[in-house]
mmCIF file of C-alpha atoms in Angstrom:
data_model
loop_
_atom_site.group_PDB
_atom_site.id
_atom_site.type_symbol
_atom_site.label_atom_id
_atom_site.label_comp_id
_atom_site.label_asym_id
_atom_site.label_seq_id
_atom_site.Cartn_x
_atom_site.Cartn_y
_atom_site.Cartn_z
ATOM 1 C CA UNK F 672 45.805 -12.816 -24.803
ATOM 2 C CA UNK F 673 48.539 -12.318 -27.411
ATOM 3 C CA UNK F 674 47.358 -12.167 -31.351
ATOM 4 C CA UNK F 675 49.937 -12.218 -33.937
ATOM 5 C CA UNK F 676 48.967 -10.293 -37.571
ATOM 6 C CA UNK F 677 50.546 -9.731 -40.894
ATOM 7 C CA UNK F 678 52.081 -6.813 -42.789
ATOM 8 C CA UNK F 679 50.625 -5.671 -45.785
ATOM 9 C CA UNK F 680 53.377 -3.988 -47.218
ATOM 10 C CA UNK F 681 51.889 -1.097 -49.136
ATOM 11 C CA UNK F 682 55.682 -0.099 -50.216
ATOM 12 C CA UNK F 683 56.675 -3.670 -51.984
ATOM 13 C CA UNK F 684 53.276 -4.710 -53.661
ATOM 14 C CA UNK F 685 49.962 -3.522 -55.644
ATOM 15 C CA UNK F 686 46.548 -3.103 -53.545
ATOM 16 C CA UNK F 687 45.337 -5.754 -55.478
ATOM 17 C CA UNK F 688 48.161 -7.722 -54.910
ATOM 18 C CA UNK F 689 47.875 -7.397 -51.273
ATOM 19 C CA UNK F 690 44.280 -8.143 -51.219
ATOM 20 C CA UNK F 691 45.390 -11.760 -51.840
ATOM 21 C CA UNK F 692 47.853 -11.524 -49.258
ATOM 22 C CA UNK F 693 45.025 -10.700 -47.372
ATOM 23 C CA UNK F 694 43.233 -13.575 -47.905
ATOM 24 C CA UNK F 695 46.141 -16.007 -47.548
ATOM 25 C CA UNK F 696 47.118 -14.288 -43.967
ATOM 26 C CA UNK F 697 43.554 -14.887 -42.781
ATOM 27 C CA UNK F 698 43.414 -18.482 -44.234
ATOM 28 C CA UNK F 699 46.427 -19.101 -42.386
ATOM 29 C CA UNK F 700 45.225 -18.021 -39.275
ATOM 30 C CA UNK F 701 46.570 -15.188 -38.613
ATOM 31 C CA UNK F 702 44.360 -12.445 -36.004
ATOM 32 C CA UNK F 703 45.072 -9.461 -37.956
ATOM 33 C CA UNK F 704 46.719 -7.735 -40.605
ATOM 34 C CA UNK F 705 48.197 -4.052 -40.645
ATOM 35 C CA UNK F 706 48.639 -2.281 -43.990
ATOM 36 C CA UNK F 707 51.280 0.803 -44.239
ATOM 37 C CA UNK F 708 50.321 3.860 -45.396
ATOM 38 C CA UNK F 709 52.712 5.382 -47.480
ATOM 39 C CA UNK F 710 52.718 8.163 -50.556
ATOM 40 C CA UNK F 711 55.765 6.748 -51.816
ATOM 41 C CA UNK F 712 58.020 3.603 -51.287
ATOM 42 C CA UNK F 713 61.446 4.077 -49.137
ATOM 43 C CA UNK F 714 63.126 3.051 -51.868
ATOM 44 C CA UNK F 715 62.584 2.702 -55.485
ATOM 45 C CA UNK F 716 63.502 -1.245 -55.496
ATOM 46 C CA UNK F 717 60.581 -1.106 -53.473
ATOM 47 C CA UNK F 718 58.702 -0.368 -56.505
ATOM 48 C CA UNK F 719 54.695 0.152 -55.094
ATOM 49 C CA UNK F 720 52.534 3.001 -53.213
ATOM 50 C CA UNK F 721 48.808 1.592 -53.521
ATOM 51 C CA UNK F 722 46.179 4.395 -51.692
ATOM 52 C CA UNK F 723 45.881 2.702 -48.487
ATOM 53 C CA UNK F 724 42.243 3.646 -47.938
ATOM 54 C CA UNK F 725 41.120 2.225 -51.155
ATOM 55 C CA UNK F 726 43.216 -1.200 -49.984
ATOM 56 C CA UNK F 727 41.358 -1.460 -46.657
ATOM 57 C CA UNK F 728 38.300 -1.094 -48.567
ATOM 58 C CA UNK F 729 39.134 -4.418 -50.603
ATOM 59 C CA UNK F 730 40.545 -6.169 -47.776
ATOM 60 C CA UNK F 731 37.300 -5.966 -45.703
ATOM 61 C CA UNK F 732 35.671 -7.054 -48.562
ATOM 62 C CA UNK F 733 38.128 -9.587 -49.260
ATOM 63 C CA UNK F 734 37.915 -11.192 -45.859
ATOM 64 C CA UNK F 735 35.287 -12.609 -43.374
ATOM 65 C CA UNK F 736 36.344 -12.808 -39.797
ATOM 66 C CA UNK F 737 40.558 -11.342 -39.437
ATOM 67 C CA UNK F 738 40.648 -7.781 -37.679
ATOM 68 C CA UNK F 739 42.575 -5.126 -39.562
ATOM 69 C CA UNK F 740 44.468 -2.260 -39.114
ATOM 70 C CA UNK F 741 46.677 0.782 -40.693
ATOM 71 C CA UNK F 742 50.122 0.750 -39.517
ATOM 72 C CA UNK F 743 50.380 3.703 -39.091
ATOM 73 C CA UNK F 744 48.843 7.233 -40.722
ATOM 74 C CA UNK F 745 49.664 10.514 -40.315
ATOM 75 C CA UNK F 746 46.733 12.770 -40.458
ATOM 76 C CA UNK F 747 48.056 15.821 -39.956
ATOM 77 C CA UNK F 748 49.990 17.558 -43.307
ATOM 78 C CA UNK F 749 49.200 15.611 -46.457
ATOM 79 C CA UNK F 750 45.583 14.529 -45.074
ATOM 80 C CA UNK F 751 43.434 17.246 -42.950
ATOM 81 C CA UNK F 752 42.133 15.040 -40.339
ATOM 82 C CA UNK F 753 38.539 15.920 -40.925
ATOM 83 C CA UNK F 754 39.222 13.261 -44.329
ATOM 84 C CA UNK F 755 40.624 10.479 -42.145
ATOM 85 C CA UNK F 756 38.243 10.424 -39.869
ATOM 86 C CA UNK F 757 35.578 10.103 -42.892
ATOM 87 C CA UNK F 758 38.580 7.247 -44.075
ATOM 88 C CA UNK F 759 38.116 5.492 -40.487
ATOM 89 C CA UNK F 760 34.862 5.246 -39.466
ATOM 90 C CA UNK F 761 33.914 3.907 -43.012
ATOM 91 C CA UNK F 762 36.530 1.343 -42.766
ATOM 92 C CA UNK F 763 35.511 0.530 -39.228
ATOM 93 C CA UNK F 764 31.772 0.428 -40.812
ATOM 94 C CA UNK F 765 32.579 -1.862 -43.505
ATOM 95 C CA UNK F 766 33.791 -4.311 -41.495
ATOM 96 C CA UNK F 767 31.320 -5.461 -39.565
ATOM 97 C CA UNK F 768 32.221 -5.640 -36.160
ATOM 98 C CA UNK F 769 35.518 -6.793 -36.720
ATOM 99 C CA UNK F 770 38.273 -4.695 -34.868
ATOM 100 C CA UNK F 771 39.721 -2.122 -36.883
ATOM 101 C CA UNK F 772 43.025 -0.647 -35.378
ATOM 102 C CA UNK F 773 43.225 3.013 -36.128
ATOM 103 C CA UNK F 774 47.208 3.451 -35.963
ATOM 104 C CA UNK F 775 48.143 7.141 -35.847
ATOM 105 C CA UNK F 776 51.532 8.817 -35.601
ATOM 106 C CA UNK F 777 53.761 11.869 -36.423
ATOM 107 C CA UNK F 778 54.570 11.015 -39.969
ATOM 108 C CA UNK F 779 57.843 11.298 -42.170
ATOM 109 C CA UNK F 780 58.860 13.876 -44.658
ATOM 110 C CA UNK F 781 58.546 11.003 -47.171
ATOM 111 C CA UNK F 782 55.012 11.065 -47.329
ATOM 112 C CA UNK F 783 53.980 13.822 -46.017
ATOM 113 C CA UNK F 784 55.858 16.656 -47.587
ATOM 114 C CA UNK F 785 54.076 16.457 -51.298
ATOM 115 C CA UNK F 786 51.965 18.586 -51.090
ATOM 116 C CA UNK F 787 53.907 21.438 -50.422
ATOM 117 C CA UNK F 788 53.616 22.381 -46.743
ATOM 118 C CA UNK F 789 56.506 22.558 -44.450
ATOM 119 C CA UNK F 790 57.921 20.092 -42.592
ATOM 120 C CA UNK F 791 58.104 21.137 -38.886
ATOM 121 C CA UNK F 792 59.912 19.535 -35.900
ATOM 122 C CA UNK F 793 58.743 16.839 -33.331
ATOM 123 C CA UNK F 794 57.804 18.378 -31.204
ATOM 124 C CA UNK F 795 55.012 20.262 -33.335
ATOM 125 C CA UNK F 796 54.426 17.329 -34.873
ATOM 126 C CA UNK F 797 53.035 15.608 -31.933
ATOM 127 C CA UNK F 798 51.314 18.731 -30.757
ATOM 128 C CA UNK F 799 49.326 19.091 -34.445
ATOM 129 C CA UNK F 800 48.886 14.800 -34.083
ATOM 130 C CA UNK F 801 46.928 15.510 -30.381
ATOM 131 C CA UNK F 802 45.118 18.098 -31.786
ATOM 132 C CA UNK F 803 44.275 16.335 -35.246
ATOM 133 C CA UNK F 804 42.986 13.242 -33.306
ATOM 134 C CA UNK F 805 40.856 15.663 -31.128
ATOM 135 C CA UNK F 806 39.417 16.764 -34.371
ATOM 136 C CA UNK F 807 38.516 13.301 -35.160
ATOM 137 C CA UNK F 808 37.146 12.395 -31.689
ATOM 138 C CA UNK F 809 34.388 15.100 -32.229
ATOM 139 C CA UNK F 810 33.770 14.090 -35.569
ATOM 140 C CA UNK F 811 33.192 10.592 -34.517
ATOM 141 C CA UNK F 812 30.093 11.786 -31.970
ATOM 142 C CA UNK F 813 28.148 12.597 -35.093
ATOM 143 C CA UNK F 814 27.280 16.047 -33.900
ATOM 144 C CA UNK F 815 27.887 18.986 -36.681
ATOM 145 C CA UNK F 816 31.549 19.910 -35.929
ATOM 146 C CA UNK F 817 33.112 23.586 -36.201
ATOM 147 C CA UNK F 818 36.717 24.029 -34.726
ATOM 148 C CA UNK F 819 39.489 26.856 -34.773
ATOM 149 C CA UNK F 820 42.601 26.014 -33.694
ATOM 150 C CA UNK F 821 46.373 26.281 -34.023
ATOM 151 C CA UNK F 822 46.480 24.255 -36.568
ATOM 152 C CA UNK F 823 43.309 23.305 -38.109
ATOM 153 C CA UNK F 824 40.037 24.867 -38.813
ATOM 154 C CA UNK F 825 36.886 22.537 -39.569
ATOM 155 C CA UNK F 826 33.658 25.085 -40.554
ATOM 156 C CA UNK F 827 30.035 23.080 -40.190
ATOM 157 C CA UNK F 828 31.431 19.293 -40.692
ATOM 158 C CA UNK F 829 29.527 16.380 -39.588
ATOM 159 C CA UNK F 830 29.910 12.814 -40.249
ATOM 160 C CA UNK F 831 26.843 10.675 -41.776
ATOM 161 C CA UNK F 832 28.341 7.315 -42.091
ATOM 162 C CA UNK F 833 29.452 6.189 -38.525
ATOM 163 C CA UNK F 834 30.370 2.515 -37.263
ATOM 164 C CA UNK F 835 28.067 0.733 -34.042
ATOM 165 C CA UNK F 836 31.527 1.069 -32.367
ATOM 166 C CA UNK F 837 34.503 3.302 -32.750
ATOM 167 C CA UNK F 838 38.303 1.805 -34.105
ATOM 168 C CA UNK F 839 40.250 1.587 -31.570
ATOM 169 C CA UNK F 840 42.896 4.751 -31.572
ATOM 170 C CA UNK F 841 46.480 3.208 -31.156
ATOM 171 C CA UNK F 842 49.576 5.864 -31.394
ATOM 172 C CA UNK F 843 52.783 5.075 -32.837
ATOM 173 C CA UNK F 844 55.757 6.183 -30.473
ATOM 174 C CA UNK F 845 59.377 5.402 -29.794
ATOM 175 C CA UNK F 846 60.660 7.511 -27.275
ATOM 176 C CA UNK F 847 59.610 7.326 -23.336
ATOM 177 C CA UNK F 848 57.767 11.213 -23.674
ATOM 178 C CA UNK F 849 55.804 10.240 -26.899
ATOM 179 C CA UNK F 850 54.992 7.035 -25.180
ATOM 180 C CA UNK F 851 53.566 8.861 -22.409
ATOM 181 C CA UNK F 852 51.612 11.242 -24.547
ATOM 182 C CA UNK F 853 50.059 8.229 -26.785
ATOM 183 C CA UNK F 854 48.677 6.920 -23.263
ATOM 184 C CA UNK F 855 46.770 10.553 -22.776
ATOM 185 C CA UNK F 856 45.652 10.908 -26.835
ATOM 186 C CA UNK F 857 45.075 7.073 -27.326
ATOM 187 C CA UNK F 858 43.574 3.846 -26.372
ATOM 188 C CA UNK F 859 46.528 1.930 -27.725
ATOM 189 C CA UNK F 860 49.945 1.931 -28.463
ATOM 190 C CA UNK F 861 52.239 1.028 -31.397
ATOM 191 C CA UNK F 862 55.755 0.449 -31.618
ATOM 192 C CA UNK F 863 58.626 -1.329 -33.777
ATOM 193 C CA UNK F 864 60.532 -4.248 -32.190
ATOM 194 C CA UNK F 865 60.915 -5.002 -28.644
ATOM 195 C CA UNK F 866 61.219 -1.780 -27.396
ATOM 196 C CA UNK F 867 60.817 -1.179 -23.631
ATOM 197 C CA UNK F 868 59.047 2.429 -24.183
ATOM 198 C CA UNK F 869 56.096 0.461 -24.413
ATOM 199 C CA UNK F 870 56.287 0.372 -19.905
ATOM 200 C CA UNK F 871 55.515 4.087 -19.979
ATOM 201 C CA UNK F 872 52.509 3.805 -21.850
ATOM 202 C CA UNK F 873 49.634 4.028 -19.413
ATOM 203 C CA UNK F 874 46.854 2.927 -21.184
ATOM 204 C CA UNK F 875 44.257 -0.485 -21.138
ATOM 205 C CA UNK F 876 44.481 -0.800 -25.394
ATOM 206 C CA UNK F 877 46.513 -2.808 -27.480
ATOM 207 C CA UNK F 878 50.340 -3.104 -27.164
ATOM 208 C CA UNK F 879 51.071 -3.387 -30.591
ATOM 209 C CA UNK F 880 54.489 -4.044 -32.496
ATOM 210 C CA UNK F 881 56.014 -5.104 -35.264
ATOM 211 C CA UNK F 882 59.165 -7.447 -36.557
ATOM 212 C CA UNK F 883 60.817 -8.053 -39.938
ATOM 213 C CA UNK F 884 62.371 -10.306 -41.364
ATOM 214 C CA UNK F 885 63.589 -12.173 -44.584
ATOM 215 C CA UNK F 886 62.319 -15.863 -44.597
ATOM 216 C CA UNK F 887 64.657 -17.464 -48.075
ATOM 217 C CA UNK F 888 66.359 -20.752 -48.198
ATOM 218 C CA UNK F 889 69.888 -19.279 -46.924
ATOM 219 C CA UNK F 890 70.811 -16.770 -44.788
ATOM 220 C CA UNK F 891 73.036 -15.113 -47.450
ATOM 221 C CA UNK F 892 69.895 -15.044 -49.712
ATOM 222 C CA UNK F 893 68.396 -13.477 -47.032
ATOM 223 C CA UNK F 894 70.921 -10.651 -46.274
ATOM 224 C CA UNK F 895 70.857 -9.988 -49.937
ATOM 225 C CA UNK F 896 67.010 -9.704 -50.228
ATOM 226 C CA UNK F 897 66.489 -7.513 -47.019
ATOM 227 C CA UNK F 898 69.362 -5.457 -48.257
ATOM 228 C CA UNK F 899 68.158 -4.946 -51.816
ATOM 229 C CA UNK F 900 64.647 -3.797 -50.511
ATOM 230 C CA UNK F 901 64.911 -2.626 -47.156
ATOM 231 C CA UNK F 902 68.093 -1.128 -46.039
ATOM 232 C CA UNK F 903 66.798 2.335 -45.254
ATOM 233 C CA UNK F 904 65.685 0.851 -42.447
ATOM 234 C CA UNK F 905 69.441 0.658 -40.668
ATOM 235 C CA UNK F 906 69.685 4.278 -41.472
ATOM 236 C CA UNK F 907 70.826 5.700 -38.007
ATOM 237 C CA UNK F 908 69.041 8.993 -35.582
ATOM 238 C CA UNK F 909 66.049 10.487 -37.306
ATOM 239 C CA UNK F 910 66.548 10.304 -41.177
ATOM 240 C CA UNK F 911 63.688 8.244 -41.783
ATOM 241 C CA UNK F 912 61.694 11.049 -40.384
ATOM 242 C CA UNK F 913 63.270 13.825 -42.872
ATOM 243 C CA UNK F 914 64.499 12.803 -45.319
ATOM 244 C CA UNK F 915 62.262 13.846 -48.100
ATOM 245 C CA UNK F 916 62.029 11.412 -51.577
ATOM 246 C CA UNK F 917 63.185 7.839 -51.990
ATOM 247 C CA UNK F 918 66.372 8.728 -54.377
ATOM 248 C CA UNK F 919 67.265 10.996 -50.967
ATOM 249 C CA UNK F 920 66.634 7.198 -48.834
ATOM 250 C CA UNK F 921 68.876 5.387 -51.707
ATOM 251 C CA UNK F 922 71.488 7.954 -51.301
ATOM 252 C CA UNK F 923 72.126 7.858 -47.766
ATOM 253 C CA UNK F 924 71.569 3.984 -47.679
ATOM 254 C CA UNK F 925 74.747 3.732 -49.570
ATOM 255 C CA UNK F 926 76.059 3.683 -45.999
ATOM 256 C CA UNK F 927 74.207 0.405 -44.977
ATOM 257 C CA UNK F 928 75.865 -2.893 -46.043
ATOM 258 C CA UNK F 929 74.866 -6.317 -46.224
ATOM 259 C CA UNK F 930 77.011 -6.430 -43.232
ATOM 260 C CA UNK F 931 74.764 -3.814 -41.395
ATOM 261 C CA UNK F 932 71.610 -5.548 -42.535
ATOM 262 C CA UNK F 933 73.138 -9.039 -41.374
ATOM 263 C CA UNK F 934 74.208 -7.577 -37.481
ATOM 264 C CA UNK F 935 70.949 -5.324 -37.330
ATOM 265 C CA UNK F 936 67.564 -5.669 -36.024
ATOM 266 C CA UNK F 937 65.797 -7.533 -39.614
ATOM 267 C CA UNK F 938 65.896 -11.267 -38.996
ATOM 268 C CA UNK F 939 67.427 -13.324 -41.402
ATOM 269 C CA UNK F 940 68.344 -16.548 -39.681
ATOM 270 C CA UNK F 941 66.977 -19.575 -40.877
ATOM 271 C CA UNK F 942 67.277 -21.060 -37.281
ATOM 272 C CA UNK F 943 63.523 -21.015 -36.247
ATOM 273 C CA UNK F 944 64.706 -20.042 -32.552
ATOM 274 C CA UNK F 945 66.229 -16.787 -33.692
ATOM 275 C CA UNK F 946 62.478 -16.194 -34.519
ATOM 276 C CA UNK F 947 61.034 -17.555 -31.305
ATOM 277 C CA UNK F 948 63.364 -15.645 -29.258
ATOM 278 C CA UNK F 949 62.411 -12.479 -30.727
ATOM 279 C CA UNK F 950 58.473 -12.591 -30.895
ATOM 280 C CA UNK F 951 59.168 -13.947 -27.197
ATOM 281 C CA UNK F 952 61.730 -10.654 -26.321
ATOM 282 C CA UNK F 953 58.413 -8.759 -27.348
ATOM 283 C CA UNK F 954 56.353 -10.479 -25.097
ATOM 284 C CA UNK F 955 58.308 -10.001 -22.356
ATOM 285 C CA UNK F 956 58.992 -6.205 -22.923
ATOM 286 C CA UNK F 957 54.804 -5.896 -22.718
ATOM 287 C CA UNK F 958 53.606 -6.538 -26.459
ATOM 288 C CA UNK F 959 50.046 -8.186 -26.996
ATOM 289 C CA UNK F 960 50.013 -8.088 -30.276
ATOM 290 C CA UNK F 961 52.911 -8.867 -32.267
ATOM 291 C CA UNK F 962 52.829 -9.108 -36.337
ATOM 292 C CA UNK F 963 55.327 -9.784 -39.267
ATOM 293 C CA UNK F 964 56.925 -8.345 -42.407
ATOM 294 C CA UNK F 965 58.476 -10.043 -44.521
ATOM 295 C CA UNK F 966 60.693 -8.479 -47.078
ATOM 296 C CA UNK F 967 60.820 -9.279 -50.511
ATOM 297 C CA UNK F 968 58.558 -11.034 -53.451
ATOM 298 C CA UNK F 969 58.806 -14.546 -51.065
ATOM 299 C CA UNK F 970 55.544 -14.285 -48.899
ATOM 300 C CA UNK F 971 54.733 -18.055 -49.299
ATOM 301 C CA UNK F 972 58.515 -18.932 -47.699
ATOM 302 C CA UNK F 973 57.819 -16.990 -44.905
ATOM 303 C CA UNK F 974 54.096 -18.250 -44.319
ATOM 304 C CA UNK F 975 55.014 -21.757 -44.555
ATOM 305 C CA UNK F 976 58.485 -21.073 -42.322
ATOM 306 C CA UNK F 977 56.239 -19.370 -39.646
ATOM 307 C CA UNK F 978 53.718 -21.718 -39.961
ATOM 308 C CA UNK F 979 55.833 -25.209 -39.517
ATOM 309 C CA UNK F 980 58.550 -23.769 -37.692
ATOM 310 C CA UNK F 981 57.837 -20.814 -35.412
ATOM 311 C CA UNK F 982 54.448 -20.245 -34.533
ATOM 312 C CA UNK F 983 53.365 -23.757 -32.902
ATOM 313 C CA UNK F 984 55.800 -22.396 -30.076
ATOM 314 C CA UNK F 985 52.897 -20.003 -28.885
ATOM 315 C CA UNK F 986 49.622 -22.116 -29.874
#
């Protein structure tokens, strides 16, 4: 069964601000939201960087029956995992037997840098993410918890507050080897776009991915909005991965045009089939669970455009 969610944008707007967004997603009928967990915005334009812990909190307050998520943490540098755990199970807690998708991943520099540690490579990357969610795992038993290992150390830690049932565990990845690994660490998987990696996941969890777009009256309006507040995302190879502070993301963005931003992968066609065709290109590649971001200070454009114009092709 395919369920289609909502960004909360934790880099464009205020956690109060996006507890409303909240509720207007799950009035709407939306299935689920994801909120983005970021230290700071990709770009200043962006202009927000709400806690997102504290804006799950609200939104499961906020809300009544729409499943939530975080798309995606990293809890391995700027976090010790033995904290997000504690962060997940009392979200899961708090809401009440609705799903909670527990999106995990590698992490950029961005966010993750700040507090001083270095940076390291992939590859250790996903080697401290498998052992930071097997941290987590025994956490979650609520047995007392010591561990040594490469690259954490958790001394006489047990959890108190634990949900009926765990979040599900749903790893970001983008190439075909990380996709592999997320199916041994992970019940799900999490992606961006259509992208076909998501056939060498091996795994019985949620499919999950994500699209954005810019929903305005024109498609020039468009263009301009999505390239105001979200160009970083044409950057090319791994630069969203290292690059370090959002005046370093402005900087090399210089390179993207409206041009870019117009032939890339953000939608900004007014033609509802451009839409269709892509939530459907996601479907076909093996998505089940497919939800939107819409860039800029317009959310009502696009939740009315989605609403009258897309979605009633997959009701």
């Amino acid at each position: 069964m395919t369920e289609f969610g909502y960004t909360l944008s934790s880099e464009e707007f205020a956690g109060s601000e996006l507890v409303e967004l909240a509720r207007e997603a799950e009035s709407r009928g939306y299935d689920f939201l994801s909120a983005s967990d970021h230290f700071h915005p990709w770009l200043a334009e962006q202009g927000e960087s709400p806690f997102v812990w504290n804006t799950l909190g609200g939104v499961a307050a906020a809300t009544e029956d729409i499943d939530l998520g975080v798309g995606v943490t990293c809890p391995t540098v700027r976090i010790h995992p033995v904290n997000v755990a504690q962060a997940a199970a009392t979200t899961k807690e708090m809401l009440d037997g609705r799903e909670f998708y527990f999106g995990v991943g590698s992490g950029e520099a961005l966010n993750e840098h700040v507090t001083g540690e270095h940076w390291p490579e992939h590859d250790v990357r996903m080697d401290m993410l498998e052992e930071a969610v097997d941290v987590m795992k025994s956490l979650w038993t609520g047995e007392q918890v010591s561990h040594h290992g490469e690259h954490y150390t958790v001394e006489n830690a047990r959890l108190y507050t634990l949900p009926d049932e765990l979040p599900s565990l749903v790893v970001s990845a983008f190439g075909e080897e990380s996709a592999r690994r997320a199916g041994d660490i992970g019940d799900g998987f999490w992606s961006v776009g259509p992208q076909d990696v998501v056939e060498e996941f091996d795994g019985d969890g949620p499919k999950m991915t994500q699209l954005t777009m810019c929903v305005a009256d024109s498609e020039d309006e468009a263009v301009k909005t999505a390239h105001e507040n979200w160009r970083q995302s044409a950057l090319p190879g791994e630069l969203n991965q290292i690059l370090p502070t959002p005046k370093h993301f402005d900087q090399a963005s210089q390179m993207v045009t409206e041009e870019t931003v117009r032939e890339g992968s953000t939608l900004t066609s007014t033609d509802p089939q451009e839409h269709i065709d892509s939530i459907q290109q996601c479907l076909d590649a093996g998505y089940d669970h497919v939800y939107f971001h819409q860039i800029g200070d317009d959310q009502e454009a696009f939740f009315e455009f989605y609403e009258e114009e897309v979605l009633p092709s997959f009701r």
